[in-house]
mmCIF file with all atom_site columns, C-alpha atoms in Angstrom:
data_model
loop_
_atom_site.group_PDB
_atom_site.id
_atom_site.type_symbol
_atom_site.label_atom_id
_atom_site.label_alt_id
_atom_site.label_comp_id
_atom_site.label_asym_id
_atom_site.label_entity_id
_atom_site.label_seq_id
_atom_site.pdbx_PDB_ins_code
_atom_site.Cartn_x
_atom_site.Cartn_y
_atom_site.Cartn_z
_atom_site.occupancy
_atom_site.B_iso_or_equiv
_atom_site.pdbx_formal_charge
_atom_site.auth_seq_id
_atom_site.auth_comp_id
_atom_site.auth_asym_id
_atom_site.auth_atom_id
_atom_site.pdbx_PDB_model_num
ATOM 1   C CA . MET W 1 1   ? 5.149  60.192 50.405 1.00 38.00 ? 1311 MET W CA 1
ATOM 2   C CA . ALA W 1 2   ? 3.514  57.245 48.646 1.00 42.00 ? 1312 ALA W CA 1
ATOM 3   C CA . PHE W 1 3   ? 3.779  53.597 49.555 1.00 47.00 ? 1313 PHE W CA 1
ATOM 4   C CA . ALA W 1 4   ? 1.464  50.703 48.775 1.00 50.00 ? 1314 ALA W CA 1
ATOM 5   C CA . ILE W 1 5   ? 1.514  46.933 48.469 1.00 52.00 ? 1315 ILE W CA 1
ATOM 6   C CA . GLU W 1 6   ? 0.623  47.145 44.779 1.00 53.00 ? 1316 GLU W CA 1
ATOM 7   C CA . PRO W 1 7   ? 3.021  46.778 41.826 1.00 49.00 ? 1317 PRO W CA 1
ATOM 8   C CA . GLY W 1 8   ? 5.386  49.541 40.972 1.00 51.00 ? 1318 GLY W CA 1
ATOM 9   C CA . VAL W 1 9   ? 8.023  51.730 42.504 1.00 48.00 ? 1319 VAL W CA 1
ATOM 10  C CA . TRP W 1 10  ? 7.253  53.922 45.448 1.00 50.00 ? 1320 TRP W CA 1
ATOM 11  C CA . LEU W 1 11  ? 9.194  57.114 45.556 1.00 44.00 ? 1321 LEU W CA 1
ATOM 12  C CA . VAL W 1 12  ? 10.145 58.094 49.037 1.00 46.00 ? 1322 VAL W CA 1
ATOM 13  C CA . GLY W 1 13  ? 10.761 61.771 48.540 1.00 40.00 ? 1323 GLY W CA 1
ATOM 14  C CA . ARG W 1 14  ? 10.799 63.083 52.092 1.00 40.00 ? 1324 ARG W CA 1
ATOM 15  C CA . TRP W 1 15  ? 13.963 64.784 53.169 1.00 37.00 ? 1325 TRP W CA 1
ATOM 16  C CA . GLY W 1 16  ? 14.103 64.251 56.907 1.00 40.00 ? 1326 GLY W CA 1
ATOM 17  C CA . SER W 1 17  ? 16.078 66.015 59.511 1.00 39.00 ? 1327 SER W CA 1
ATOM 18  C CA . GLY W 1 18  ? 18.634 64.424 61.752 1.00 43.00 ? 1328 GLY W CA 1
ATOM 19  C CA . SER W 1 19  ? 22.014 62.863 61.219 1.00 44.00 ? 1329 SER W CA 1
ATOM 20  C CA . GLU W 1 20  ? 20.847 59.812 59.234 1.00 47.00 ? 1330 GLU W CA 1
ATOM 21  C CA . THR W 1 21  ? 18.886 61.673 56.571 1.00 46.00 ? 1331 THR W CA 1
ATOM 22  C CA . GLU W 1 22  ? 20.411 65.131 56.484 1.00 50.00 ? 1332 GLU W CA 1
ATOM 23  C CA . GLY W 1 23  ? 21.725 65.779 52.989 1.00 51.00 ? 1333 GLY W CA 1
ATOM 24  C CA . ALA W 1 24  ? 21.201 62.139 51.995 1.00 59.00 ? 1334 ALA W CA 1
ATOM 25  C CA . MET W 1 25  ? 19.694 61.079 48.710 1.00 67.00 ? 1335 MET W CA 1
ATOM 26  C CA . ALA W 1 26  ? 16.203 59.616 48.936 1.00 86.00 ? 1336 ALA W CA 1
ATOM 27  C CA . PHE W 1 27  ? 16.026 56.151 47.397 1.00 92.00 ? 1337 PHE W CA 1
ATOM 28  C CA . ALA W 1 28  ? 13.008 54.800 45.552 1.00 93.00 ? 1338 ALA W CA 1
ATOM 29  C CA . ILE W 1 29  ? 11.755 51.562 47.083 1.00 94.00 ? 1339 ILE W CA 1
ATOM 30  C CA . GLU W 1 30  ? 10.483 48.680 44.981 1.00 94.00 ? 1340 GLU W CA 1
ATOM 31  C CA . LEU W 1 31  ? 8.976  45.395 46.133 1.00 93.00 ? 1341 LEU W CA 1
ATOM 32  C CA . SER W 1 32  ? 9.666  42.392 43.934 1.00 93.00 ? 1342 SER W CA 1
ATOM 33  C CA . PRO W 1 33  ? 6.581  40.351 43.000 1.00 93.00 ? 1343 PRO W CA 1
ATOM 34  C CA . HIS W 1 34  ? 7.647  37.650 45.491 1.00 93.00 ? 1344 HIS W CA 1
ATOM 35  C CA . ALA W 1 35  ? 8.139  40.168 48.308 1.00 94.00 ? 1345 ALA W CA 1
ATOM 36  C CA . ARG W 1 36  ? 4.746  41.696 47.511 1.00 93.00 ? 1346 ARG W CA 1
ATOM 37  C CA . ASP W 1 37  ? 3.173  38.245 47.904 1.00 93.00 ? 1347 ASP W CA 1
ATOM 38  C CA . HIS W 1 38  ? 5.018  37.701 51.190 1.00 93.00 ? 1348 HIS W CA 1
ATOM 39  C CA . VAL W 1 39  ? 3.674  40.974 52.600 1.00 93.00 ? 1349 VAL W CA 1
ATOM 40  C CA . ARG W 1 40  ? 0.136  40.325 51.353 1.00 92.00 ? 1350 ARG W CA 1
ATOM 41  C CA . GLN W 1 41  ? 0.051  37.066 53.340 1.00 92.00 ? 1351 GLN W CA 1
ATOM 42  C CA . LEU W 1 42  ? 0.438  39.015 56.590 1.00 93.00 ? 1352 LEU W CA 1
ATOM 43  C CA . ARG W 1 43  ? -2.296 40.661 58.630 1.00 94.00 ? 1353 ARG W CA 1
ATOM 44  C CA . LYS W 1 44  ? -2.967 44.328 57.832 1.00 95.00 ? 1354 LYS W CA 1
ATOM 45  C CA . ARG W 1 45  ? -1.410 45.513 61.104 1.00 95.00 ? 1355 ARG W CA 1
ATOM 46  C CA . GLU W 1 46  ? 1.802  43.591 60.360 1.00 94.00 ? 1356 GLU W CA 1
ATOM 47  C CA . GLN W 1 47  ? 1.819  44.913 56.791 1.00 94.00 ? 1357 GLN W CA 1
ATOM 48  C CA . ARG W 1 48  ? 1.627  48.491 58.075 1.00 94.00 ? 1358 ARG W CA 1
ATOM 49  C CA . ILE W 1 49  ? 4.433  47.930 60.608 1.00 95.00 ? 1359 ILE W CA 1
ATOM 50  C CA . ILE W 1 50  ? 6.704  46.478 57.919 1.00 95.00 ? 1360 ILE W CA 1
ATOM 51  C CA . VAL W 1 51  ? 5.898  49.159 55.340 1.00 93.00 ? 1361 VAL W CA 1
ATOM 52  C CA . ASP W 1 52  ? 6.499  51.903 57.921 1.00 94.00 ? 1362 ASP W CA 1
ATOM 53  C CA . ALA W 1 53  ? 9.850  50.337 58.886 1.00 96.00 ? 1363 ALA W CA 1
ATOM 54  C CA . ILE W 1 54  ? 10.904 50.024 55.235 1.00 95.00 ? 1364 ILE W CA 1
ATOM 55  C CA . THR W 1 55  ? 10.064 53.676 54.665 1.00 92.00 ? 1365 THR W CA 1
ATOM 56  C CA . LEU W 1 56  ? 11.837 54.816 57.826 1.00 93.00 ? 1366 LEU W CA 1
ATOM 57  C CA . HIS W 1 57  ? 14.985 52.708 57.579 1.00 95.00 ? 1367 HIS W CA 1
ATOM 58  C CA . LEU W 1 58  ? 15.597 52.209 53.848 1.00 95.00 ? 1368 LEU W CA 1
ATOM 59  C CA . ALA W 1 59  ? 14.757 55.540 52.223 1.00 92.00 ? 1369 ALA W CA 1
ATOM 60  C CA . HIS W 1 60  ? 18.115 57.076 53.150 1.00 91.00 ? 1370 HIS W CA 1
ATOM 61  C CA . GLN W 1 61  ? 21.509 55.377 53.355 1.00 93.00 ? 1371 GLN W CA 1
ATOM 62  C CA . PRO W 1 62  ? 20.093 51.830 53.083 1.00 95.00 ? 1372 PRO W CA 1
ATOM 63  C CA . ASP W 1 63  ? 23.579 50.309 52.903 1.00 93.00 ? 1373 ASP W CA 1
ATOM 64  C CA . LEU W 1 64  ? 24.837 51.816 56.136 1.00 95.00 ? 1374 LEU W CA 1
ATOM 65  C CA . PRO W 1 65  ? 24.795 49.212 58.937 1.00 96.00 ? 1375 PRO W CA 1
ATOM 66  C CA . THR W 1 66  ? 22.708 50.262 61.944 1.00 95.00 ? 1376 THR W CA 1
ATOM 67  C CA . GLN W 1 67  ? 20.956 48.620 64.867 1.00 95.00 ? 1377 GLN W CA 1
ATOM 68  C CA . HIS W 1 68  ? 18.210 47.429 62.479 1.00 95.00 ? 1378 HIS W CA 1
ATOM 69  C CA . ARG W 1 69  ? 20.170 46.907 59.223 1.00 96.00 ? 1379 ARG W CA 1
ATOM 70  C CA . LYS W 1 70  ? 23.047 44.585 58.564 1.00 96.00 ? 1380 LYS W CA 1
ATOM 71  C CA . LYS W 1 71  ? 25.084 43.314 55.656 1.00 96.00 ? 1381 LYS W CA 1
ATOM 72  C CA . LEU W 1 72  ? 24.708 39.566 55.293 1.00 94.00 ? 1382 LEU W CA 1
ATOM 73  C CA . GLN W 1 73  ? 27.284 36.982 54.357 1.00 92.00 ? 1383 GLN W CA 1
ATOM 74  C CA . ASP W 1 74  ? 26.780 35.343 50.970 1.00 88.00 ? 1384 ASP W CA 1
ATOM 75  C CA . ASN W 1 75  ? 23.311 33.782 50.863 1.00 85.00 ? 1385 ASN W CA 1
ATOM 76  C CA . PRO W 1 76  ? 20.642 32.971 48.268 1.00 84.00 ? 1386 PRO W CA 1
ATOM 77  C CA . LEU W 1 77  ? 18.305 35.839 49.249 1.00 88.00 ? 1387 LEU W CA 1
ATOM 78  C CA . ALA W 1 78  ? 19.926 39.260 49.361 1.00 94.00 ? 1388 ALA W CA 1
ATOM 79  C CA . PRO W 1 79  ? 22.994 41.113 50.593 1.00 96.00 ? 1389 PRO W CA 1
ATOM 80  C CA . TRP W 1 80  ? 21.123 43.167 53.232 1.00 97.00 ? 1390 TRP W CA 1
ATOM 81  C CA . GLU W 1 81  ? 18.652 42.504 56.043 1.00 96.00 ? 1391 GLU W CA 1
ATOM 82  C CA . LEU W 1 82  ? 16.336 44.883 57.901 1.00 98.00 ? 1392 LEU W CA 1
ATOM 83  C CA . ARG W 1 83  ? 15.061 43.626 61.266 1.00 97.00 ? 1393 ARG W CA 1
ATOM 84  C CA . VAL W 1 84  ? 11.483 44.601 62.137 1.00 97.00 ? 1394 VAL W CA 1
ATOM 85  C CA . GLY W 1 85  ? 10.605 42.790 65.367 1.00 95.00 ? 1395 GLY W CA 1
ATOM 86  C CA . ASP W 1 86  ? 10.232 39.104 64.459 1.00 95.00 ? 1396 ASP W CA 1
ATOM 87  C CA . TYR W 1 87  ? 10.196 39.968 60.743 1.00 97.00 ? 1397 TYR W CA 1
ATOM 88  C CA . ARG W 1 88  ? 13.117 40.235 58.350 1.00 96.00 ? 1398 ARG W CA 1
ATOM 89  C CA . VAL W 1 89  ? 13.148 42.281 55.155 1.00 97.00 ? 1399 VAL W CA 1
ATOM 90  C CA . PHE W 1 90  ? 15.803 41.162 52.675 1.00 96.00 ? 1400 PHE W CA 1
ATOM 91  C CA . TYR W 1 91  ? 16.903 43.750 50.135 1.00 97.00 ? 1401 TYR W CA 1
ATOM 92  C CA . ASP W 1 92  ? 19.485 44.914 47.638 1.00 96.00 ? 1402 ASP W CA 1
ATOM 93  C CA . VAL W 1 93  ? 20.625 48.447 46.871 1.00 96.00 ? 1403 VAL W CA 1
ATOM 94  C CA . SER W 1 94  ? 21.265 49.853 43.403 1.00 94.00 ? 1404 SER W CA 1
ATOM 95  C CA . HIS W 1 95  ? 23.141 53.148 43.679 1.00 90.00 ? 1405 HIS W CA 1
ATOM 96  C CA . GLU W 1 96  ? 23.195 53.563 39.899 1.00 91.00 ? 1406 GLU W CA 1
ATOM 97  C CA . SER W 1 97  ? 19.403 53.713 39.684 1.00 91.00 ? 1407 SER W CA 1
ATOM 98  C CA . GLY W 1 98  ? 18.780 54.976 43.229 1.00 92.00 ? 1408 GLY W CA 1
ATOM 99  C CA . ILE W 1 99  ? 16.481 52.049 44.075 1.00 94.00 ? 1409 ILE W CA 1
ATOM 100 C CA . VAL W 1 100 ? 16.192 49.736 47.053 1.00 96.00 ? 1410 VAL W CA 1
ATOM 101 C CA . ILE W 1 101 ? 14.755 46.414 45.880 1.00 96.00 ? 1411 ILE W CA 1
ATOM 102 C CA . ILE W 1 102 ? 12.940 44.372 48.513 1.00 96.00 ? 1412 ILE W CA 1
ATOM 103 C CA . VAL W 1 103 ? 13.387 40.734 47.473 1.00 96.00 ? 1413 VAL W CA 1
ATOM 104 C CA . ALA W 1 104 ? 11.781 38.857 50.386 1.00 95.00 ? 1414 ALA W CA 1
ATOM 105 C CA . VAL W 1 105 ? 9.957  39.364 53.679 1.00 96.00 ? 1415 VAL W CA 1
ATOM 106 C CA . GLY W 1 106 ? 9.908  36.626 56.281 1.00 95.00 ? 1416 GLY W CA 1
ATOM 107 C CA . ARG W 1 107 ? 9.293  35.840 59.917 1.00 95.00 ? 1417 ARG W CA 1
ATOM 108 C CA . LYS W 1 108 ? 12.091 34.688 62.197 1.00 93.00 ? 1418 LYS W CA 1
ATOM 109 C CA . ASP W 1 109 ? 11.183 32.260 64.968 1.00 90.00 ? 1419 ASP W CA 1
ATOM 110 C CA . HIS W 1 110 ? 14.305 31.650 67.081 1.00 88.00 ? 1420 HIS W CA 1
ATOM 111 C CA . ASN W 1 111 ? 16.796 30.144 64.599 1.00 88.00 ? 1421 ASN W CA 1
ATOM 112 C CA . ARG W 1 112 ? 14.211 29.395 61.925 1.00 91.00 ? 1422 ARG W CA 1
ATOM 113 C CA . LEU W 1 113 ? 13.281 31.736 59.080 1.00 92.00 ? 1423 LEU W CA 1
ATOM 114 C CA . TRP W 1 114 ? 9.926  31.353 57.332 1.00 91.00 ? 1424 TRP W CA 1
ATOM 115 C CA . ILE W 1 115 ? 9.220  33.092 54.054 1.00 92.00 ? 1425 ILE W CA 1
ATOM 116 C CA . GLY W 1 116 ? 5.653  32.370 53.034 1.00 84.00 ? 1426 GLY W CA 1
ATOM 117 C CA . SER W 1 117 ? 5.102  28.756 54.039 1.00 83.00 ? 1427 SER W CA 1
ATOM 118 C CA . GLU W 1 118 ? 8.686  27.717 53.330 1.00 88.00 ? 1428 GLU W CA 1
ATOM 119 C CA . GLU W 1 119 ? 11.502 27.415 55.862 1.00 87.00 ? 1429 GLU W CA 1
ATOM 120 C CA . ILE W 1 120 ? 14.706 28.991 54.539 1.00 85.00 ? 1430 ILE W CA 1
ATOM 121 C CA . ASP W 1 121 ? 18.258 28.072 55.546 1.00 80.00 ? 1431 ASP W CA 1
ATOM 122 C CA . LEU W 1 122 ? 20.637 30.998 55.588 1.00 67.00 ? 1432 LEU W CA 1
#
């Protein structure tokens, strides 16, 4: 499995076992340039935690609501959110191309969401 904070598409080709991944198609995961910048601003440990969570939770059935994933109401960021501790990963799913596109990564502090140095209202 390959995953990096550099440009491009990372193919997540591991077929896991268990109910969530059994027989499920593996999605490629792509970070938008903005999301890549958001992740790069974090400490290395936080980057690794977020990348590991993206790989674990979004490679298979990324549009199935779970404890960590939820469909959002209409908003300017993305239709889906992945919760990773205090961090939020906003993404979209393209079934036609088999790609999960990460559009933003931010930190939630109580009712405030920070993406980069900007506070976002959702």
